[in-house]
């Protein structure tokens, strides 16, 4: 008889009201000083502006670190840690694609465990539990909001550093279709197929179990039925929401 288990720590919330949902999470967990981690473009997005205004009105003292770039170098993570400490933050709200969430996960690791993010490559250093990361994806493909991995670039060697940490997954993944309604058609296709490939790989893996098979089948079902709709009409909220759910699940299986 084969023994298997499926463990997933991330609490997933799908919502049409990002501002109220993030406020509820912060109040539930007792967080009062979050640090937003994102790229500079998102500071001009109305949904993000409205969310920050809501938090401000409710007495949440937040700060913003908006220096994230694609293929983030280790220095960005270290700068994020400095911003976290300067604000005396108690939590992180990461809004963006894989790069933003990777940077936020790195910041969360270092702010609790110390050192620099490059110290954690491989299995050379134990990572203690890292609560307080709230991940809000703006694409539907990488599944970073549910993943235990992050990738940063060592500029001196031009190598990618992959860090795996089960203790550093997001505490919450918050899925809001408003953030992907304007995602361009080509990006919708590319990220959707990325999620589908994750599920197909999981389904075909020699390490697959009946539980992961069930999850992967559902991911592929959702993408087969709703990705074409999201590509055809980017404003189709139901299709966008279903694709976001599939993408999130693909990061956790």
Short mmCIF file of N, CA and C in Angstrom, two decimals, residues 35-141:
data_model
loop_
_atom_site.label_atom_id
_atom_site.label_comp_id
_atom_site.label_asym_id
_atom_site.label_seq_id
_atom_site.Cartn_x
_atom_site.Cartn_y
_atom_site.Cartn_z
N UNK A 35 4.26 46.28 5.01
CA UNK A 35 5.08 46.87 3.95
C UNK A 35 4.57 46.34 2.62
N UNK A 36 4.14 47.23 1.73
CA UNK A 36 3.78 46.83 0.37
C UNK A 36 5.06 46.64 -0.43
N UNK A 37 5.17 45.50 -1.12
CA UNK A 37 6.29 45.25 -2.02
C UNK A 37 5.73 45.03 -3.41
N UNK A 38 6.19 45.84 -4.37
CA UNK A 38 5.66 45.80 -5.73
C UNK A 38 6.60 46.54 -6.66
N UNK A 39 6.26 46.60 -7.96
CA UNK A 39 7.04 47.43 -8.87
C UNK A 39 6.40 48.82 -8.94
N UNK A 40 7.12 49.76 -9.52
CA UNK A 40 6.67 51.15 -9.51
C UNK A 40 5.38 51.36 -10.32
N UNK A 41 5.16 50.54 -11.35
CA UNK A 41 3.95 50.69 -12.17
C UNK A 41 2.68 50.52 -11.33
N UNK A 42 2.72 49.57 -10.41
CA UNK A 42 1.51 49.25 -9.64
C UNK A 42 1.11 50.36 -8.68
N UNK A 43 2.03 51.27 -8.37
CA UNK A 43 1.67 52.39 -7.49
C UNK A 43 0.65 53.31 -8.16
N UNK A 44 0.51 53.19 -9.48
CA UNK A 44 -0.42 54.05 -10.24
C UNK A 44 -1.72 53.33 -10.60
N UNK A 45 -1.85 52.06 -10.22
CA UNK A 45 -3.04 51.28 -10.54
C UNK A 45 -4.15 51.61 -9.55
N UNK A 46 -5.34 51.90 -10.07
CA UNK A 46 -6.41 52.42 -9.22
C UNK A 46 -6.82 51.45 -8.12
N UNK A 47 -6.86 50.15 -8.43
CA UNK A 47 -7.25 49.17 -7.40
C UNK A 47 -6.28 49.22 -6.22
N UNK A 48 -5.01 49.38 -6.52
CA UNK A 48 -4.00 49.45 -5.46
C UNK A 48 -4.14 50.76 -4.69
N UNK A 49 -4.34 51.86 -5.40
CA UNK A 49 -4.53 53.16 -4.75
C UNK A 49 -5.73 53.13 -3.82
N UNK A 50 -6.85 52.57 -4.29
CA UNK A 50 -8.07 52.49 -3.47
C UNK A 50 -7.84 51.62 -2.24
N UNK A 51 -7.10 50.53 -2.42
CA UNK A 51 -6.82 49.63 -1.30
C UNK A 51 -5.99 50.33 -0.23
N UNK A 52 -4.96 51.04 -0.65
CA UNK A 52 -4.12 51.75 0.31
C UNK A 52 -4.89 52.85 1.02
N UNK A 53 -5.78 53.52 0.29
CA UNK A 53 -6.60 54.56 0.92
C UNK A 53 -7.52 53.97 1.97
N UNK A 54 -8.09 52.80 1.68
CA UNK A 54 -8.96 52.11 2.64
C UNK A 54 -8.19 51.76 3.91
N UNK A 55 -6.98 51.23 3.74
CA UNK A 55 -6.18 50.86 4.90
C UNK A 55 -5.82 52.09 5.72
N UNK A 56 -5.48 53.18 5.01
CA UNK A 56 -5.12 54.42 5.71
C UNK A 56 -6.30 54.93 6.54
N UNK A 57 -7.49 54.87 5.96
CA UNK A 57 -8.68 55.34 6.67
C UNK A 57 -8.97 54.52 7.92
N UNK A 58 -8.55 53.25 7.90
CA UNK A 58 -8.81 52.36 9.03
C UNK A 58 -7.62 52.28 10.00
N UNK A 59 -6.70 53.22 9.88
CA UNK A 59 -5.62 53.31 10.83
C UNK A 59 -4.47 52.34 10.63
N UNK A 60 -4.38 51.75 9.43
CA UNK A 60 -3.26 50.85 9.14
C UNK A 60 -2.07 51.68 8.65
N UNK A 61 -0.97 51.61 9.35
CA UNK A 61 0.22 52.41 9.03
C UNK A 61 1.13 51.61 8.12
N UNK A 62 0.99 51.79 6.81
CA UNK A 62 1.75 51.01 5.85
C UNK A 62 2.87 51.85 5.22
N UNK A 63 3.84 51.16 4.66
CA UNK A 63 4.88 51.79 3.84
C UNK A 63 4.95 51.04 2.52
N UNK A 64 5.62 51.63 1.54
CA UNK A 64 5.68 51.05 0.20
C UNK A 64 7.14 50.91 -0.24
N UNK A 65 7.49 49.70 -0.68
CA UNK A 65 8.77 49.45 -1.33
C UNK A 65 8.46 49.06 -2.76
N UNK A 66 8.77 49.97 -3.72
CA UNK A 66 8.35 49.76 -5.11
C UNK A 66 9.54 49.67 -6.06
N UNK A 67 10.60 49.02 -5.62
CA UNK A 67 11.83 48.91 -6.40
C UNK A 67 11.97 47.57 -7.13
N UNK A 68 10.94 46.76 -7.15
CA UNK A 68 11.04 45.43 -7.76
C UNK A 68 11.22 45.55 -9.27
N UNK A 69 12.12 44.74 -9.82
CA UNK A 69 12.33 44.66 -11.27
C UNK A 69 12.28 43.19 -11.68
N UNK A 70 12.18 42.95 -12.97
CA UNK A 70 12.19 41.57 -13.46
C UNK A 70 13.54 40.92 -13.17
N UNK A 71 13.52 39.62 -12.98
CA UNK A 71 14.74 38.89 -12.63
C UNK A 71 15.48 39.61 -11.51
N UNK A 72 14.84 39.79 -10.37
CA UNK A 72 15.40 40.66 -9.32
C UNK A 72 16.76 40.19 -8.82
N UNK A 73 17.71 41.12 -8.69
CA UNK A 73 19.01 40.78 -8.11
C UNK A 73 18.90 40.67 -6.60
N UNK A 74 19.87 40.02 -5.99
CA UNK A 74 19.86 39.85 -4.54
C UNK A 74 19.83 41.20 -3.82
N UNK A 75 20.40 42.22 -4.45
CA UNK A 75 20.45 43.55 -3.80
C UNK A 75 19.05 44.12 -3.58
N UNK A 76 18.10 43.78 -4.46
CA UNK A 76 16.73 44.27 -4.28
C UNK A 76 16.11 43.68 -3.02
N UNK A 77 16.36 42.39 -2.79
CA UNK A 77 15.84 41.75 -1.57
C UNK A 77 16.46 42.41 -0.34
N UNK A 78 17.77 42.63 -0.37
CA UNK A 78 18.44 43.24 0.77
C UNK A 78 17.92 44.66 1.02
N UNK A 79 17.64 45.40 -0.06
CA UNK A 79 17.06 46.74 0.09
C UNK A 79 15.65 46.67 0.67
N UNK A 80 14.90 45.63 0.27
CA UNK A 80 13.57 45.43 0.83
C UNK A 80 13.60 45.15 2.32
N UNK A 81 14.61 44.39 2.75
CA UNK A 81 14.76 44.11 4.19
C UNK A 81 15.03 45.41 4.93
N UNK A 82 15.89 46.27 4.35
CA UNK A 82 16.18 47.56 4.98
C UNK A 82 14.91 48.40 5.09
N UNK A 83 14.07 48.39 4.04
CA UNK A 83 12.82 49.14 4.08
C UNK A 83 11.87 48.57 5.14
N UNK A 84 11.84 47.25 5.24
CA UNK A 84 11.00 46.60 6.26
C UNK A 84 11.43 47.04 7.66
N UNK A 85 12.72 47.01 7.90
CA UNK A 85 13.23 47.37 9.23
C UNK A 85 13.04 48.85 9.52
N UNK A 86 13.23 49.70 8.50
CA UNK A 86 13.06 51.13 8.69
C UNK A 86 11.63 51.47 9.09
N UNK A 87 10.68 50.78 8.49
CA UNK A 87 9.26 51.01 8.80
C UNK A 87 8.84 50.32 10.09
N UNK A 88 9.70 49.44 10.61
CA UNK A 88 9.34 48.59 11.75
C UNK A 88 8.04 47.83 11.43
N UNK A 89 8.06 47.25 10.22
CA UNK A 89 6.88 46.54 9.73
C UNK A 89 6.66 45.23 10.48
N UNK A 90 5.42 44.74 10.42
CA UNK A 90 5.11 43.45 11.04
C UNK A 90 4.56 42.45 10.04
N UNK A 91 4.47 42.85 8.77
CA UNK A 91 3.91 41.97 7.74
C UNK A 91 4.24 42.55 6.37
N UNK A 92 3.96 41.75 5.33
CA UNK A 92 4.25 42.16 3.95
C UNK A 92 3.02 41.89 3.09
N UNK A 93 2.67 42.87 2.26
CA UNK A 93 1.66 42.68 1.22
C UNK A 93 2.38 42.77 -0.11
N UNK A 94 2.54 41.64 -0.79
CA UNK A 94 3.23 41.60 -2.07
C UNK A 94 2.20 41.61 -3.19
N UNK A 95 2.28 42.63 -4.05
CA UNK A 95 1.36 42.73 -5.18
C UNK A 95 2.18 42.70 -6.46
N UNK A 96 1.87 41.75 -7.34
CA UNK A 96 2.60 41.69 -8.60
C UNK A 96 2.71 40.28 -9.14
N UNK A 97 3.63 40.11 -10.09
CA UNK A 97 3.89 38.80 -10.65
C UNK A 97 4.91 38.05 -9.83
N UNK A 98 5.55 37.07 -10.46
CA UNK A 98 6.48 36.22 -9.74
C UNK A 98 7.64 36.99 -9.13
N UNK A 99 8.14 38.04 -9.81
CA UNK A 99 9.29 38.78 -9.29
C UNK A 99 8.96 39.47 -7.97
N UNK A 100 7.79 40.13 -7.91
CA UNK A 100 7.41 40.82 -6.68
C UNK A 100 7.22 39.85 -5.52
N UNK A 101 6.58 38.73 -5.80
CA UNK A 101 6.33 37.76 -4.74
C UNK A 101 7.62 37.07 -4.33
N UNK A 102 8.52 36.83 -5.28
CA UNK A 102 9.83 36.26 -4.94
C UNK A 102 10.61 37.21 -4.03
N UNK A 103 10.63 38.49 -4.39
CA UNK A 103 11.33 39.47 -3.55
C UNK A 103 10.72 39.52 -2.16
N UNK A 104 9.39 39.53 -2.10
CA UNK A 104 8.73 39.59 -0.80
C UNK A 104 9.03 38.36 0.04
N UNK A 105 9.06 37.18 -0.59
CA UNK A 105 9.39 35.96 0.15
C UNK A 105 10.82 36.04 0.69
N UNK A 106 11.72 36.57 -0.16
CA UNK A 106 13.10 36.73 0.28
C UNK A 106 13.22 37.69 1.46
N UNK A 107 12.51 38.80 1.38
CA UNK A 107 12.51 39.76 2.49
C UNK A 107 11.99 39.11 3.77
N UNK A 108 10.92 38.32 3.62
CA UNK A 108 10.33 37.67 4.79
C UNK A 108 11.29 36.67 5.42
N UNK A 109 12.05 35.97 4.58
CA UNK A 109 13.04 35.02 5.10
C UNK A 109 14.12 35.74 5.88
N UNK A 110 14.69 36.78 5.28
CA UNK A 110 15.83 37.46 5.90
C UNK A 110 15.42 38.24 7.14
N UNK A 111 14.25 38.87 7.12
CA UNK A 111 13.86 39.68 8.27
C UNK A 111 13.63 38.82 9.52
N UNK A 112 13.34 37.55 9.33
CA UNK A 112 13.15 36.66 10.48
C UNK A 112 14.41 35.87 10.79
N UNK A 113 15.13 35.45 9.75
CA UNK A 113 16.26 34.55 9.94
C UNK A 113 17.62 35.23 9.92
N UNK A 114 17.67 36.51 9.46
CA UNK A 114 18.92 37.24 9.46
C UNK A 114 19.78 36.98 8.24
N UNK A 115 20.94 37.65 8.19
CA UNK A 115 21.88 37.48 7.10
C UNK A 115 21.44 38.18 5.83
N UNK A 116 21.83 37.62 4.69
CA UNK A 116 21.44 38.11 3.38
C UNK A 116 20.79 36.96 2.61
N UNK A 117 19.99 37.29 1.60
CA UNK A 117 19.22 36.25 0.93
C UNK A 117 20.14 35.23 0.25
N UNK A 118 21.31 35.65 -0.22
CA UNK A 118 22.22 34.72 -0.89
C UNK A 118 22.70 33.62 0.06
N UNK A 119 22.62 33.87 1.36
CA UNK A 119 23.07 32.87 2.34
C UNK A 119 22.20 31.62 2.33
N UNK A 120 21.01 31.71 1.73
CA UNK A 120 20.03 30.62 1.84
C UNK A 120 19.96 29.74 0.61
N UNK A 121 20.84 29.95 -0.34
CA UNK A 121 20.85 29.09 -1.51
C UNK A 121 21.21 27.66 -1.09
N UNK A 122 20.55 26.68 -1.72
CA UNK A 122 20.81 25.29 -1.37
C UNK A 122 20.23 24.95 -0.01
N UNK A 123 20.82 23.97 0.64
CA UNK A 123 20.32 23.52 1.94
C UNK A 123 21.30 23.82 3.06
N UNK A 124 22.06 24.90 2.89
CA UNK A 124 23.14 25.18 3.83
C UNK A 124 22.67 25.86 5.11
N UNK A 125 21.47 26.40 5.10
CA UNK A 125 21.02 27.17 6.26
C UNK A 125 19.55 26.90 6.53
N UNK A 126 19.24 26.55 7.76
CA UNK A 126 17.85 26.27 8.13
C UNK A 126 17.04 27.56 8.11
N UNK A 127 15.78 27.44 7.73
CA UNK A 127 14.88 28.59 7.66
C UNK A 127 13.72 28.37 8.64
N UNK A 128 13.61 29.27 9.61
CA UNK A 128 12.54 29.19 10.59
C UNK A 128 11.21 29.63 9.95
N UNK A 129 10.07 29.29 10.55
CA UNK A 129 8.78 29.70 10.01
C UNK A 129 8.71 31.21 9.79
N UNK A 130 8.15 31.60 8.65
CA UNK A 130 8.12 33.01 8.25
C UNK A 130 6.67 33.46 7.99
N UNK A 131 5.91 33.76 9.03
CA UNK A 131 4.54 34.23 8.82
C UNK A 131 4.52 35.66 8.33
N UNK A 132 3.33 36.11 7.95
CA UNK A 132 3.16 37.53 7.65
C UNK A 132 3.22 37.93 6.20
N UNK A 133 3.34 36.96 5.26
CA UNK A 133 3.39 37.30 3.85
C UNK A 133 2.00 37.11 3.23
N UNK A 134 1.46 38.20 2.70
CA UNK A 134 0.17 38.19 2.01
C UNK A 134 0.46 38.45 0.54
N UNK A 135 0.24 37.46 -0.32
CA UNK A 135 0.60 37.55 -1.73
C UNK A 135 -0.63 37.82 -2.58
N UNK A 136 -0.54 38.86 -3.42
CA UNK A 136 -1.65 39.26 -4.29
C UNK A 136 -1.14 39.23 -5.73
N UNK A 137 -1.40 38.16 -6.49
CA UNK A 137 -0.86 38.06 -7.84
C UNK A 137 -1.57 38.96 -8.84
N UNK A 138 -0.79 39.43 -9.83
CA UNK A 138 -1.36 40.25 -10.91
C UNK A 138 -1.25 39.54 -12.25
N UNK A 139 -0.84 38.28 -12.23
CA UNK A 139 -0.86 37.44 -13.43
C UNK A 139 -1.49 36.10 -13.04
N UNK A 140 -1.73 35.27 -14.02
CA UNK A 140 -2.36 33.97 -13.76
C UNK A 140 -1.52 32.88 -14.40
N UNK A 141 -0.34 32.63 -13.81
CA UNK A 141 0.52 31.63 -14.43
C UNK A 141 1.58 31.03 -13.54
#
